Coordinates of C-alpha atoms and ligand atoms in Angstrom, one line a residue:
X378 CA -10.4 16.2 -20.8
X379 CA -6.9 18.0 -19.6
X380 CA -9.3 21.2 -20.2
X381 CA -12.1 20.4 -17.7
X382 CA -12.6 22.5 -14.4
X383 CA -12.7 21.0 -11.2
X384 CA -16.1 22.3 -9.1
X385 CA -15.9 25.4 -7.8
X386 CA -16.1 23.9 -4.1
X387 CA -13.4 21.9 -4.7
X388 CA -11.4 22.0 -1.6
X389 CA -7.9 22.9 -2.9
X390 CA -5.5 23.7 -0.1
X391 CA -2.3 22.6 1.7
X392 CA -1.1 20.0 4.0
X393 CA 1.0 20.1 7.2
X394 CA 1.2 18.8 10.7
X395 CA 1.6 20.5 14.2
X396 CA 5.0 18.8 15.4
X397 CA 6.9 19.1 11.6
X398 CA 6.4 23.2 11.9
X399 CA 5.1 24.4 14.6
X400 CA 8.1 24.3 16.9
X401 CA 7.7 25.8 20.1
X402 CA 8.1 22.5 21.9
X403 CA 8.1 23.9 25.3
X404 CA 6.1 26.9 25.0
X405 CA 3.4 28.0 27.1
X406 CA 2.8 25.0 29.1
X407 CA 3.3 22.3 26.1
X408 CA 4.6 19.1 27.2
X409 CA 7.0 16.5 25.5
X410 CA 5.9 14.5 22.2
X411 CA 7.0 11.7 21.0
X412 CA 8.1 13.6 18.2
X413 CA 10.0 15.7 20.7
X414 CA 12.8 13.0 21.2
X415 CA 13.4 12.1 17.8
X416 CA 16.3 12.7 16.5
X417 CA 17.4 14.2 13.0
X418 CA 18.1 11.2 10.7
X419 CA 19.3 11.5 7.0
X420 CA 18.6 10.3 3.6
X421 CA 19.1 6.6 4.0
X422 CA 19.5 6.9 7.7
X423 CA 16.7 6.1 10.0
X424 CA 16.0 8.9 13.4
X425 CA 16.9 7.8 16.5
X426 CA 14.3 7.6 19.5
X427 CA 16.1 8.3 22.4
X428 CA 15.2 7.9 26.0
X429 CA 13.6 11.4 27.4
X430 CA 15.3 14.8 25.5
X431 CA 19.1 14.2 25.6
X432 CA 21.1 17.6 26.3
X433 CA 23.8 16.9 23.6
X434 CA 21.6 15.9 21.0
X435 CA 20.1 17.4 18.0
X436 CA 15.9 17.7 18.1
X437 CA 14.5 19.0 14.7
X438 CA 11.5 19.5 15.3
X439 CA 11.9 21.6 18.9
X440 CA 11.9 24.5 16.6
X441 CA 10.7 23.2 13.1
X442 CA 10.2 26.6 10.7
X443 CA 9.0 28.1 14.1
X444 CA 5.1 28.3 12.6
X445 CA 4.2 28.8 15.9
X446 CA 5.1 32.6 16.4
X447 CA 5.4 32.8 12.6
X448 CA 1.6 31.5 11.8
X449 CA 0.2 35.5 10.5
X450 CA 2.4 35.7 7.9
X451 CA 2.9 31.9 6.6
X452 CA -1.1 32.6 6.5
X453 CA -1.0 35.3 4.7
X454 CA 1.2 33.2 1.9
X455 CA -1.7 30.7 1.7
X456 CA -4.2 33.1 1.4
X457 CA -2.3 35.0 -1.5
X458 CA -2.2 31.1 -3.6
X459 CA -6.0 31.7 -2.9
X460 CA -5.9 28.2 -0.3
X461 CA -9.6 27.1 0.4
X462 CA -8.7 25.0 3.1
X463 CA -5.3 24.3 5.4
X464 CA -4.7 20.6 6.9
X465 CA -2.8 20.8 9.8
X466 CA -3.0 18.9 13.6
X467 CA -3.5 20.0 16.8
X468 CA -0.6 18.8 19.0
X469 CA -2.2 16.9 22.4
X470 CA 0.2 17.7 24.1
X471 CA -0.3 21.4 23.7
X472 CA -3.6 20.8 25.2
X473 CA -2.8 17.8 27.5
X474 CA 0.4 18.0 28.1
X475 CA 0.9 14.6 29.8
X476 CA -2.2 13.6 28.7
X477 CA -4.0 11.9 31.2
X478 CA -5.1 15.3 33.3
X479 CA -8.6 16.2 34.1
X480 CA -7.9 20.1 32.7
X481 CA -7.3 21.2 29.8
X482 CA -4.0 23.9 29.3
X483 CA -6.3 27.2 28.4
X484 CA -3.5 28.7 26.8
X485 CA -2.9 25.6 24.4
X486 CA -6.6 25.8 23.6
X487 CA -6.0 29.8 22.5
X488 CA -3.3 29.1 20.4
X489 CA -5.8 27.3 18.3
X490 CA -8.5 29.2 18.4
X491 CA -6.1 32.2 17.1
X492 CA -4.6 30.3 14.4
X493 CA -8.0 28.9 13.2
X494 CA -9.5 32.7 13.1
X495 CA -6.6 33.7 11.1
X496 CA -7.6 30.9 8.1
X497 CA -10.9 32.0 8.6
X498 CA -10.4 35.8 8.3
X499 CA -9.4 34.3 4.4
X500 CA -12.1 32.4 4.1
X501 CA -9.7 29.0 4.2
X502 CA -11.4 26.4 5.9
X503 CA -9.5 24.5 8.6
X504 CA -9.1 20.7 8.2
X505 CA -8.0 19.0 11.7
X506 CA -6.5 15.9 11.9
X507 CA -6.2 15.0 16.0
X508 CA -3.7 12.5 16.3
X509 CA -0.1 12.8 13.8
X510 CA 2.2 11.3 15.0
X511 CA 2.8 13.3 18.2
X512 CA 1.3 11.8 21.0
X513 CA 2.7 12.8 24.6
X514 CA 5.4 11.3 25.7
X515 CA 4.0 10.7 29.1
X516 CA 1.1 8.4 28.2
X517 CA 4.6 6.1 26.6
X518 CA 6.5 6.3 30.1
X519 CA 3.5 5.8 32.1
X520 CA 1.4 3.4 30.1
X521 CA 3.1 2.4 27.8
X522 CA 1.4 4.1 24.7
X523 CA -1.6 2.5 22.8
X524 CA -0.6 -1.0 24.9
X525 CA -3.1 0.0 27.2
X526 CA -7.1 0.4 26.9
X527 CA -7.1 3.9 29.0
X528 CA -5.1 5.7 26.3
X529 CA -8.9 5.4 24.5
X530 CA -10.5 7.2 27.3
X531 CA -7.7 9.8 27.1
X532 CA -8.0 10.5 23.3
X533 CA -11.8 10.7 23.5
X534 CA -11.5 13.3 26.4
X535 CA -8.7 15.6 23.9
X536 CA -11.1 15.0 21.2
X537 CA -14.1 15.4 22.9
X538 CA -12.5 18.8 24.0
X539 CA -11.1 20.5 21.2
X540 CA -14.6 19.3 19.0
X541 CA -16.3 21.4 22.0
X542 CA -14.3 23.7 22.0
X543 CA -14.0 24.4 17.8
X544 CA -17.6 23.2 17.1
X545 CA -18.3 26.9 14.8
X546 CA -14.9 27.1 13.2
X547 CA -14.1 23.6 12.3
X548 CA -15.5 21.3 10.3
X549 CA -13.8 18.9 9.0
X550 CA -11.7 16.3 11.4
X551 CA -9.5 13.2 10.8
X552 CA -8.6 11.2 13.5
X553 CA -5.5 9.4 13.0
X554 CA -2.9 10.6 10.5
X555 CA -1.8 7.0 8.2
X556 CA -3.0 4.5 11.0
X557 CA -2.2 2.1 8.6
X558 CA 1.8 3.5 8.7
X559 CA 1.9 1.0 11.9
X560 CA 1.6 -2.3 10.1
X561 CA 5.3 -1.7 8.5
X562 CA 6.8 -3.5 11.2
X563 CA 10.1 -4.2 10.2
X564 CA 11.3 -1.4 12.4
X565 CA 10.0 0.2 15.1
X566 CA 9.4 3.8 13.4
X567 CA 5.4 2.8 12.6
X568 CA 5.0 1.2 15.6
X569 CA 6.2 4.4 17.2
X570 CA 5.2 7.7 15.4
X571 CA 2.0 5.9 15.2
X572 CA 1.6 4.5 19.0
X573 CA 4.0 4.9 20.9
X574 CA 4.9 1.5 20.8
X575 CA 8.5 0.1 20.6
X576 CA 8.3 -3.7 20.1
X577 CA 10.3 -6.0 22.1
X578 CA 12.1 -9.4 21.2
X579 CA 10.3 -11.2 23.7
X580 CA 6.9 -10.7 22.3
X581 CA 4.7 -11.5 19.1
X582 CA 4.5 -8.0 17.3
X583 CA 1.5 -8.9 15.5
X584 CA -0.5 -9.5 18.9
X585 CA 1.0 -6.1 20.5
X586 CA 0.2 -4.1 16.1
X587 CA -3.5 -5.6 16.5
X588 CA -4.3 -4.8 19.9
X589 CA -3.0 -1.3 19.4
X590 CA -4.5 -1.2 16.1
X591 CA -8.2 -1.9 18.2
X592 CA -8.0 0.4 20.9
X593 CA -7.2 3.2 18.2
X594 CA -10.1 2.4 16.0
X595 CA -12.7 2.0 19.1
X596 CA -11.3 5.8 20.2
X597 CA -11.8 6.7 16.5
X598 CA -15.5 5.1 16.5
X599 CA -15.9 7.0 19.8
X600 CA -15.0 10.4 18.5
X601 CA -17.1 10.1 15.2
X602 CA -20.4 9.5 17.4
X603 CA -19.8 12.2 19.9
X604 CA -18.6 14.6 17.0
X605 CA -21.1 14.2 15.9
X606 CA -23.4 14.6 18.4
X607 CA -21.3 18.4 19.4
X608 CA -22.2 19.2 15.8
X609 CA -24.6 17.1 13.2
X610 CA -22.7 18.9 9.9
X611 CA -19.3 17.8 11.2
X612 CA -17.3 15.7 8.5
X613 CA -15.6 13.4 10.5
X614 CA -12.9 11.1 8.4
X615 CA -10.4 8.4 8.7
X616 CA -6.5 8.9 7.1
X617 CA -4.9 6.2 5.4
X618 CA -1.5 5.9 4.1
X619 CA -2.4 4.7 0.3
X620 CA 0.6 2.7 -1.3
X621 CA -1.3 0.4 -3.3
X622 CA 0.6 -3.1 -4.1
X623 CA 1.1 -4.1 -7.7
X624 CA 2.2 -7.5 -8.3
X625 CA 5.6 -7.7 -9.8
X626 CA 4.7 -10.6 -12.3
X627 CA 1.1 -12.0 -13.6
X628 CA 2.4 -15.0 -11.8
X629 CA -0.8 -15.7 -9.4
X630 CA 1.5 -16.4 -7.0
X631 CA 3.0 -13.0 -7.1
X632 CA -1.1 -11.6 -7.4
X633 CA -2.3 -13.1 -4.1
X634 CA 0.7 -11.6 -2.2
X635 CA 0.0 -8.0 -3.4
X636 CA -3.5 -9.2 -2.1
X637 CA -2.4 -10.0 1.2
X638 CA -0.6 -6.8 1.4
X639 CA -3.4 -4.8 0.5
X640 CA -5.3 -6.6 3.2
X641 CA -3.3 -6.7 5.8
X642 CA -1.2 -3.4 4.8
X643 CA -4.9 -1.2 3.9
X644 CA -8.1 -2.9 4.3
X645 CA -8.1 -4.3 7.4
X646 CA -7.6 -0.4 8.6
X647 CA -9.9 0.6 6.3
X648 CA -12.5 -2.0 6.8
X649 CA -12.6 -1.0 10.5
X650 CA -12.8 2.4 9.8
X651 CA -15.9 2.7 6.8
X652 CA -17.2 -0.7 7.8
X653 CA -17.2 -0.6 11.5
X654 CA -16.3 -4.3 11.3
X655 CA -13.2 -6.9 11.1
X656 CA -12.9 -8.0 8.0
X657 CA -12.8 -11.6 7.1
X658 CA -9.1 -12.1 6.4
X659 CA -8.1 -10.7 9.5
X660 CA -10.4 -12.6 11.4
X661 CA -9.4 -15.8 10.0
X662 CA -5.6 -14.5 10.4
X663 CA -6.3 -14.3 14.2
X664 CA -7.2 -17.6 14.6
X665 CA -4.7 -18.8 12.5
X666 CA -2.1 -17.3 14.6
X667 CA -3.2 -17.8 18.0
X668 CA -3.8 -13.8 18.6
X669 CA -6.0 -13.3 21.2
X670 CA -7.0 -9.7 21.5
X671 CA -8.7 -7.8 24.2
X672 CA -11.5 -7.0 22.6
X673 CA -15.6 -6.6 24.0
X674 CA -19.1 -6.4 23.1
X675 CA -19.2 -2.9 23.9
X676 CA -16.0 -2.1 21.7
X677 CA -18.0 -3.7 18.6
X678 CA -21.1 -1.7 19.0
X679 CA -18.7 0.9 19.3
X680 CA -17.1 0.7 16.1
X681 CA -20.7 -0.1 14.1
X682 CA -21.9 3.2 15.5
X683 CA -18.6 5.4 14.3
X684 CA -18.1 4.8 10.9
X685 CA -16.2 7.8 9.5
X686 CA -17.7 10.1 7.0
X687 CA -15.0 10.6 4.3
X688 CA -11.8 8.6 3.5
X689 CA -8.6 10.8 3.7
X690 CA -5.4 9.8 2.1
X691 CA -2.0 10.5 1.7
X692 CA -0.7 9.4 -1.9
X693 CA 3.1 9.4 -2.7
X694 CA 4.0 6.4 -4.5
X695 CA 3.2 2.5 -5.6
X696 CA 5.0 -0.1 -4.1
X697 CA 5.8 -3.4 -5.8
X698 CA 5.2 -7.2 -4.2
X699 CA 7.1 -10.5 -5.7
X700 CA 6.0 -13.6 -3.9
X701 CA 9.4 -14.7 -4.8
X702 CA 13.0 -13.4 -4.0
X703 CA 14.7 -11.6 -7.2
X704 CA 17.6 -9.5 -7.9
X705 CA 16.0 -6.0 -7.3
X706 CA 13.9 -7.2 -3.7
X707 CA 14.0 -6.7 -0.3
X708 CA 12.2 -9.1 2.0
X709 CA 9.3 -8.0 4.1
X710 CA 7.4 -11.3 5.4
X711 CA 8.2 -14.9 4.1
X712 CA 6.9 -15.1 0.7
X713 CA 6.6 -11.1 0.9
X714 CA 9.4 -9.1 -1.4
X715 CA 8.8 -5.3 -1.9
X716 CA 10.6 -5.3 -5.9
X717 CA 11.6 -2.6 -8.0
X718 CA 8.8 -1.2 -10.6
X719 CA 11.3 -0.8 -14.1
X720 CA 8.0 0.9 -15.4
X721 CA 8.6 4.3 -13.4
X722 CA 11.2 6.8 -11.5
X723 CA 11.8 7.4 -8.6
X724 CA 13.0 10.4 -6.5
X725 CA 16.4 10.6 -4.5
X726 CA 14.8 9.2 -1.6
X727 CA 13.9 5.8 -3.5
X728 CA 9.9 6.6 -3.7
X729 CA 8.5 5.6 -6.7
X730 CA 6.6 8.1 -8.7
X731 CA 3.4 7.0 -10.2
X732 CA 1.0 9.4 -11.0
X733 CA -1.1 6.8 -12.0
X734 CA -1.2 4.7 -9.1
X735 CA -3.6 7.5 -7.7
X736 CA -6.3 7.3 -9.8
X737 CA -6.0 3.4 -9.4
X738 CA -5.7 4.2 -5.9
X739 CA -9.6 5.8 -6.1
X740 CA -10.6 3.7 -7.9
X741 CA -9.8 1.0 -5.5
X742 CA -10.7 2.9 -2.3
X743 CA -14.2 3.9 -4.0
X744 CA -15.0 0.4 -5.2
X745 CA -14.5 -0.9 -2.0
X746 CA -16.1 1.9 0.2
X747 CA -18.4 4.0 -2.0
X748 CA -17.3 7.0 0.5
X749 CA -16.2 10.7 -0.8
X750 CA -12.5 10.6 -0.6
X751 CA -10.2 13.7 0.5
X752 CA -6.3 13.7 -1.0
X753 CA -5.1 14.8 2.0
X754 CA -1.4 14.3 1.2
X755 CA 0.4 14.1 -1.8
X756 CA 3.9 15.8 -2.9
X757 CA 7.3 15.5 -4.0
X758 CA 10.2 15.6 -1.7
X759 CA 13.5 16.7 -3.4
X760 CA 16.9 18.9 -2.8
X761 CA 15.9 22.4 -4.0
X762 CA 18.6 24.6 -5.1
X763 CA 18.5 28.6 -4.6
X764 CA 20.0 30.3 -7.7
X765 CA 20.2 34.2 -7.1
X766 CA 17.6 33.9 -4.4
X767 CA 15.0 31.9 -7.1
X768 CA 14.0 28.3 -6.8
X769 CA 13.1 26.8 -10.2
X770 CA 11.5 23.8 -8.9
X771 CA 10.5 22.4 -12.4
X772 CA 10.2 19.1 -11.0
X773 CA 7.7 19.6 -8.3
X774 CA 5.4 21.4 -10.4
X775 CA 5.8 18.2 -12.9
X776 CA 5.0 15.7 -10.4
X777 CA 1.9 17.9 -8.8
X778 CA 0.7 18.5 -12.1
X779 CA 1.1 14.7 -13.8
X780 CA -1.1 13.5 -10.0
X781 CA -3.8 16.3 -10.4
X782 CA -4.5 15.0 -14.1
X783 CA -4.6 11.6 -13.1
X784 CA -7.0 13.1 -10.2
X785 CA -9.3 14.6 -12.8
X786 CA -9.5 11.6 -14.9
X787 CA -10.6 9.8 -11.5
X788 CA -13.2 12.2 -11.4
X789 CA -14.6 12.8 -15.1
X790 CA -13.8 9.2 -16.7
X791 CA -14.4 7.2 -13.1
X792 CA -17.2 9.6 -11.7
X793 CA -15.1 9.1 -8.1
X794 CA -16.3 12.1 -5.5
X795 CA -12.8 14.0 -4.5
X796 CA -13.7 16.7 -1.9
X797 CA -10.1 18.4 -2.2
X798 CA -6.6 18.4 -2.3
X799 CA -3.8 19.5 -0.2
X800 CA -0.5 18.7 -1.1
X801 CA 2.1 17.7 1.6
X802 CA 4.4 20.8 2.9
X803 CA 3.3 23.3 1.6
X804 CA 5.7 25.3 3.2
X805 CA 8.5 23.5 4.1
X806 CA 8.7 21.6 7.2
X807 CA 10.8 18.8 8.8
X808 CA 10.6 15.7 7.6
X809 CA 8.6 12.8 9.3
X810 CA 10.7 10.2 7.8
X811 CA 14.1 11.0 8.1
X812 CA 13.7 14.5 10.4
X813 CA 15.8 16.6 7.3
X814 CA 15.1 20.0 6.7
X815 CA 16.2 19.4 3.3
X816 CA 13.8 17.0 1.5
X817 CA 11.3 19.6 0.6
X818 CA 7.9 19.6 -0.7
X819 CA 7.0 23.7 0.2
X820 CA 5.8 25.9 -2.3
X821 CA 7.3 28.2 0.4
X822 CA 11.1 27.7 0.9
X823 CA 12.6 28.5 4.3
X824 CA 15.9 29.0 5.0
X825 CA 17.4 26.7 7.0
X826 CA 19.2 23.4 6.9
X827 CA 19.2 19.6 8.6
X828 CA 21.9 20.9 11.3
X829 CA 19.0 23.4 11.8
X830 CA 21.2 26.5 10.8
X831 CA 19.7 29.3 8.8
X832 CA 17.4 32.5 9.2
X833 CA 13.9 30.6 8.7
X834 CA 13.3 33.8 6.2
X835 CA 10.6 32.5 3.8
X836 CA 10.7 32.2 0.1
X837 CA 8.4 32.2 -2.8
X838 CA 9.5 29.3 -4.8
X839 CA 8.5 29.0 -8.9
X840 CA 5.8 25.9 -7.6
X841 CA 4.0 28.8 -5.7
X842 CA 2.9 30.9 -8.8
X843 CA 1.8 27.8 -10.4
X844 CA 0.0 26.3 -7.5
X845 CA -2.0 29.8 -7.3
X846 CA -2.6 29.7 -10.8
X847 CA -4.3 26.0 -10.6
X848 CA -6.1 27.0 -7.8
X849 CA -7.8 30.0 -10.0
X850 CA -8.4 28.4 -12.8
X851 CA -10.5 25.7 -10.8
X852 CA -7.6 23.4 -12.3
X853 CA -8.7 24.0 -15.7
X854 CA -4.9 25.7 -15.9
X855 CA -1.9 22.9 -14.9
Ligands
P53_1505 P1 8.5 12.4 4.8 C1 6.1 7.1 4.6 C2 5.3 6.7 3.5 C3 4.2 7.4 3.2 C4 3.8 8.5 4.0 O1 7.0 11.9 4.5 C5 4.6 8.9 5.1 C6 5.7 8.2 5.4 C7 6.5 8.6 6.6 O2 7.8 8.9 6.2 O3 4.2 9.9 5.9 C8 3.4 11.0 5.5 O4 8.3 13.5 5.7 C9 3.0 11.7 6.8 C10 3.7 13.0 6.9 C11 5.0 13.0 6.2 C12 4.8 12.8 4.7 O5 4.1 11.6 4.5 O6 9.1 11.2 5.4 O7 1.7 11.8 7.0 O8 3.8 13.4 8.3 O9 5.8 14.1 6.5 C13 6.1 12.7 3.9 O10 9.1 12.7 3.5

């Protein structure tokens, strides 16, 4: 079994997105992100948002690892680890800057069109998602992010634009990086990075989640139709943030609330997405609660005539529900704890590793969906130390390696169609979470730290010799 080859068209690759490297913020007629006035957080320490760009504070990602002027050469890196395909975003904002214009900025449009001729001089296929988490700030101030029903006639028109525009070079599209992310409302980081939504006291989050959560997937149904109308063999996917829920206990009572979180948490996103239709629960949970939601005939058909093509997800750890309070928990929801799993580790920043949990994880989504599935994401985030300008990063290439086995077995002992892989940071980038430098997942290092000093010189790290290897050997070789 370890022995087996992946296909040959297995789409092995790497995973980034335009705000965590691009930097450039302000460059050629770019306008502000959401991502723009984020502060750097910590490990343990959330980033703050702060009103407009502050002149005293610190911005990671204005400059990120500076991909934007440094693109040829990172390229070239990827290429060498013989990358089929590269996952990255195209930032909205270089495009349309505020977002609701009638133009598009030409020279935003170029910048992609160079980058995406430079993967395809080395044969890598580009893989696009449209929206990550960097939204402009602009449709925030003015409309108050995904609140409002215009902000789906404004996505269309970006998508609709760089689909035109890209129709012979790209292929395959995502529309919203982890649009599940969102239904973690406990703080207003989801609601943010996702929609540019930061809840209020005074209102019922779940109404303002699910009325955002609509307008996304009717712009999503939207831009799946009329991709694929610009070009039939477009593969036009979802993205979903897969943490599946084990129950702590085979208490039943502990079993229905890992339910409910996989509902409400992942199918209910999912369901919308594949299904073009509300699901049952969350049907049932509207009327239960009250929630009214702006929602019309025309947005219905909508959705029944854009479900996506593939499911892409990002895989980093399991998560743990106890319908019950215990010693290791932290309350989410009443009668919703997220426990401890004593079964496996986890890294410095508390994220369980479970190799396992992905090919559970397929097995679940392909059950459920009977859609090819794309591991768009998946990686290990640690502290990497430079000895004598090496990086023996042991414990990445453990973690990659134990995932991709438990990826094959999906494959061969499952028969589950995976289209690729592309681990998360490739080269390393600023982190969405907590905005460090320093929780990397790059087979690339680059110099520089969370204060954002250093040279940005690049860096082969051990991972990247291995990652070639397992690309060559059509992952016979881990
Ligand atoms: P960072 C949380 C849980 C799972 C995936 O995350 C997540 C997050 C956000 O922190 O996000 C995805 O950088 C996301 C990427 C992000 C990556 O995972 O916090 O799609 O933008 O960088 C890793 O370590």
């Amino acid at each position: 079994m370890e022995s087996k080859k992946f296909p040959h068209d297995f789409l092995w690759g790497g995973a980034v997105a335009a705000h965590q490297l691009e930097g450039g913020y302000d460059k050629e007629g770019k306008g502000i992100s959401i991502a723009d006035v984020m502060t750097a957080g910590a490990n343990g320490k959330d980033r703050e948002i702060t009103k407009g760009i502050l002149p005293d504070r610190y911005y990671p990602n204005h400059e990120a690892i500076d991909f934007y002027s440094r693109y040829k050469g990172d390229i070239q890196l990827f290429a060498e680890m013989g990358f089929r395909c590269f996952r990255t975003s195209i930032a909205w904002t270089r495009v349309f800057p505020n977002g609701d214009e009638c133009e598009p900025n030409e020279k935003g449009l170029k910048f992609y069109d160079d980058l995406f001729d430079e993967l395809l001089k080395y044969g890598i296929e580009p893989v696009i998602t449209l929206s990550h988490f960097e939204m402009p700030y602009y449709l925030v101030e003015k409309y108050g992010g995904w609140r409002d029903r215009r902000l789906i006639r404004f996505f269309v028109k970006f998508a609709e634009t760089v689909m035109k525009r890209y129709k012979d070079k790209v292929k395959y599209w995502m529309t919203f990086n982890e649009i599940n992310n969102q239904s973690s409302v406990q703080n207003a980081w989801g609601g943010w990075t996702n929609s540019g939504i930061l809840y209020r006291e005074d209102e019922d989050v779940q109404t303002v989640l699910q009325q955002a959560v609509h307008y996304q997937m009717v712009a999503s149904a939207i831009t799946v139709k009329i991709g694929h109308e610009i070009n039939p063999d477009f593969q036009i996917g979802c993205m979903l943030a897969m943490v599946p829920f084990y129950a702590r206990t085979c208490r039943p009572q502990d079993e229905i609330a890992a339910q409910i979180a996989m509902e409400h948490r992942l199918y209910y996103y999912g369901d919308l997405h594949v299904f073009g239709e509300y699901p049952s629960f969350m049907k049932a949970f509207q009327k239960e609660r009250g929630i009214v939601l702006d929602i019309t005939k025309e947005d219905l058909q909508y959705l029944k005539e854009g479900c996506v093509d593939y499911i892409g997800i990002s895989y980093y750890m399991s998560s743990t529900i106890s319908s019950i309070e215990t010693d290791d928990s932290i309350k989410v929801a009443e009668g919703f704890y997220v426990a401890r799993n004593p079964y496996v580790e986890k890294s410095d920043w508390n994220w369980q590793i479970d190799p396992q949990g992905l090919r559970y994880s397929l097995n679940l989504l392909h059950q459920r969906y009977h859609k090819p599935i794309f591991v768009v994401e998946n990686g290990f985030g640690a502290y990497d130390k430079m000895e004598n300008g090496e990086i023996h990063d042991q414990y990445r290439i453990k973690y990659l390696k134990a995932h991709i086995l438990e990826m094959k077995k999906a494959m061969v002992l499952d028969g589950i169609p995976v289209m690729g892989y592309t681990p998360w940071g490739c080269i390393d980038l600023v982190s969405a979470g907590s905005g460090e430098m320093e929780k990397r997942y790059g087979f690339i290092y680059v110099d520089k730290d969370n204060l954002g000093n250093g040279t940005l010189e690049r860096k082969k790290k051990d991972s990247f010799a291995w990652y070639k290897k397992v690309i060559e050997s059509d992952g016979e070789i881990l």
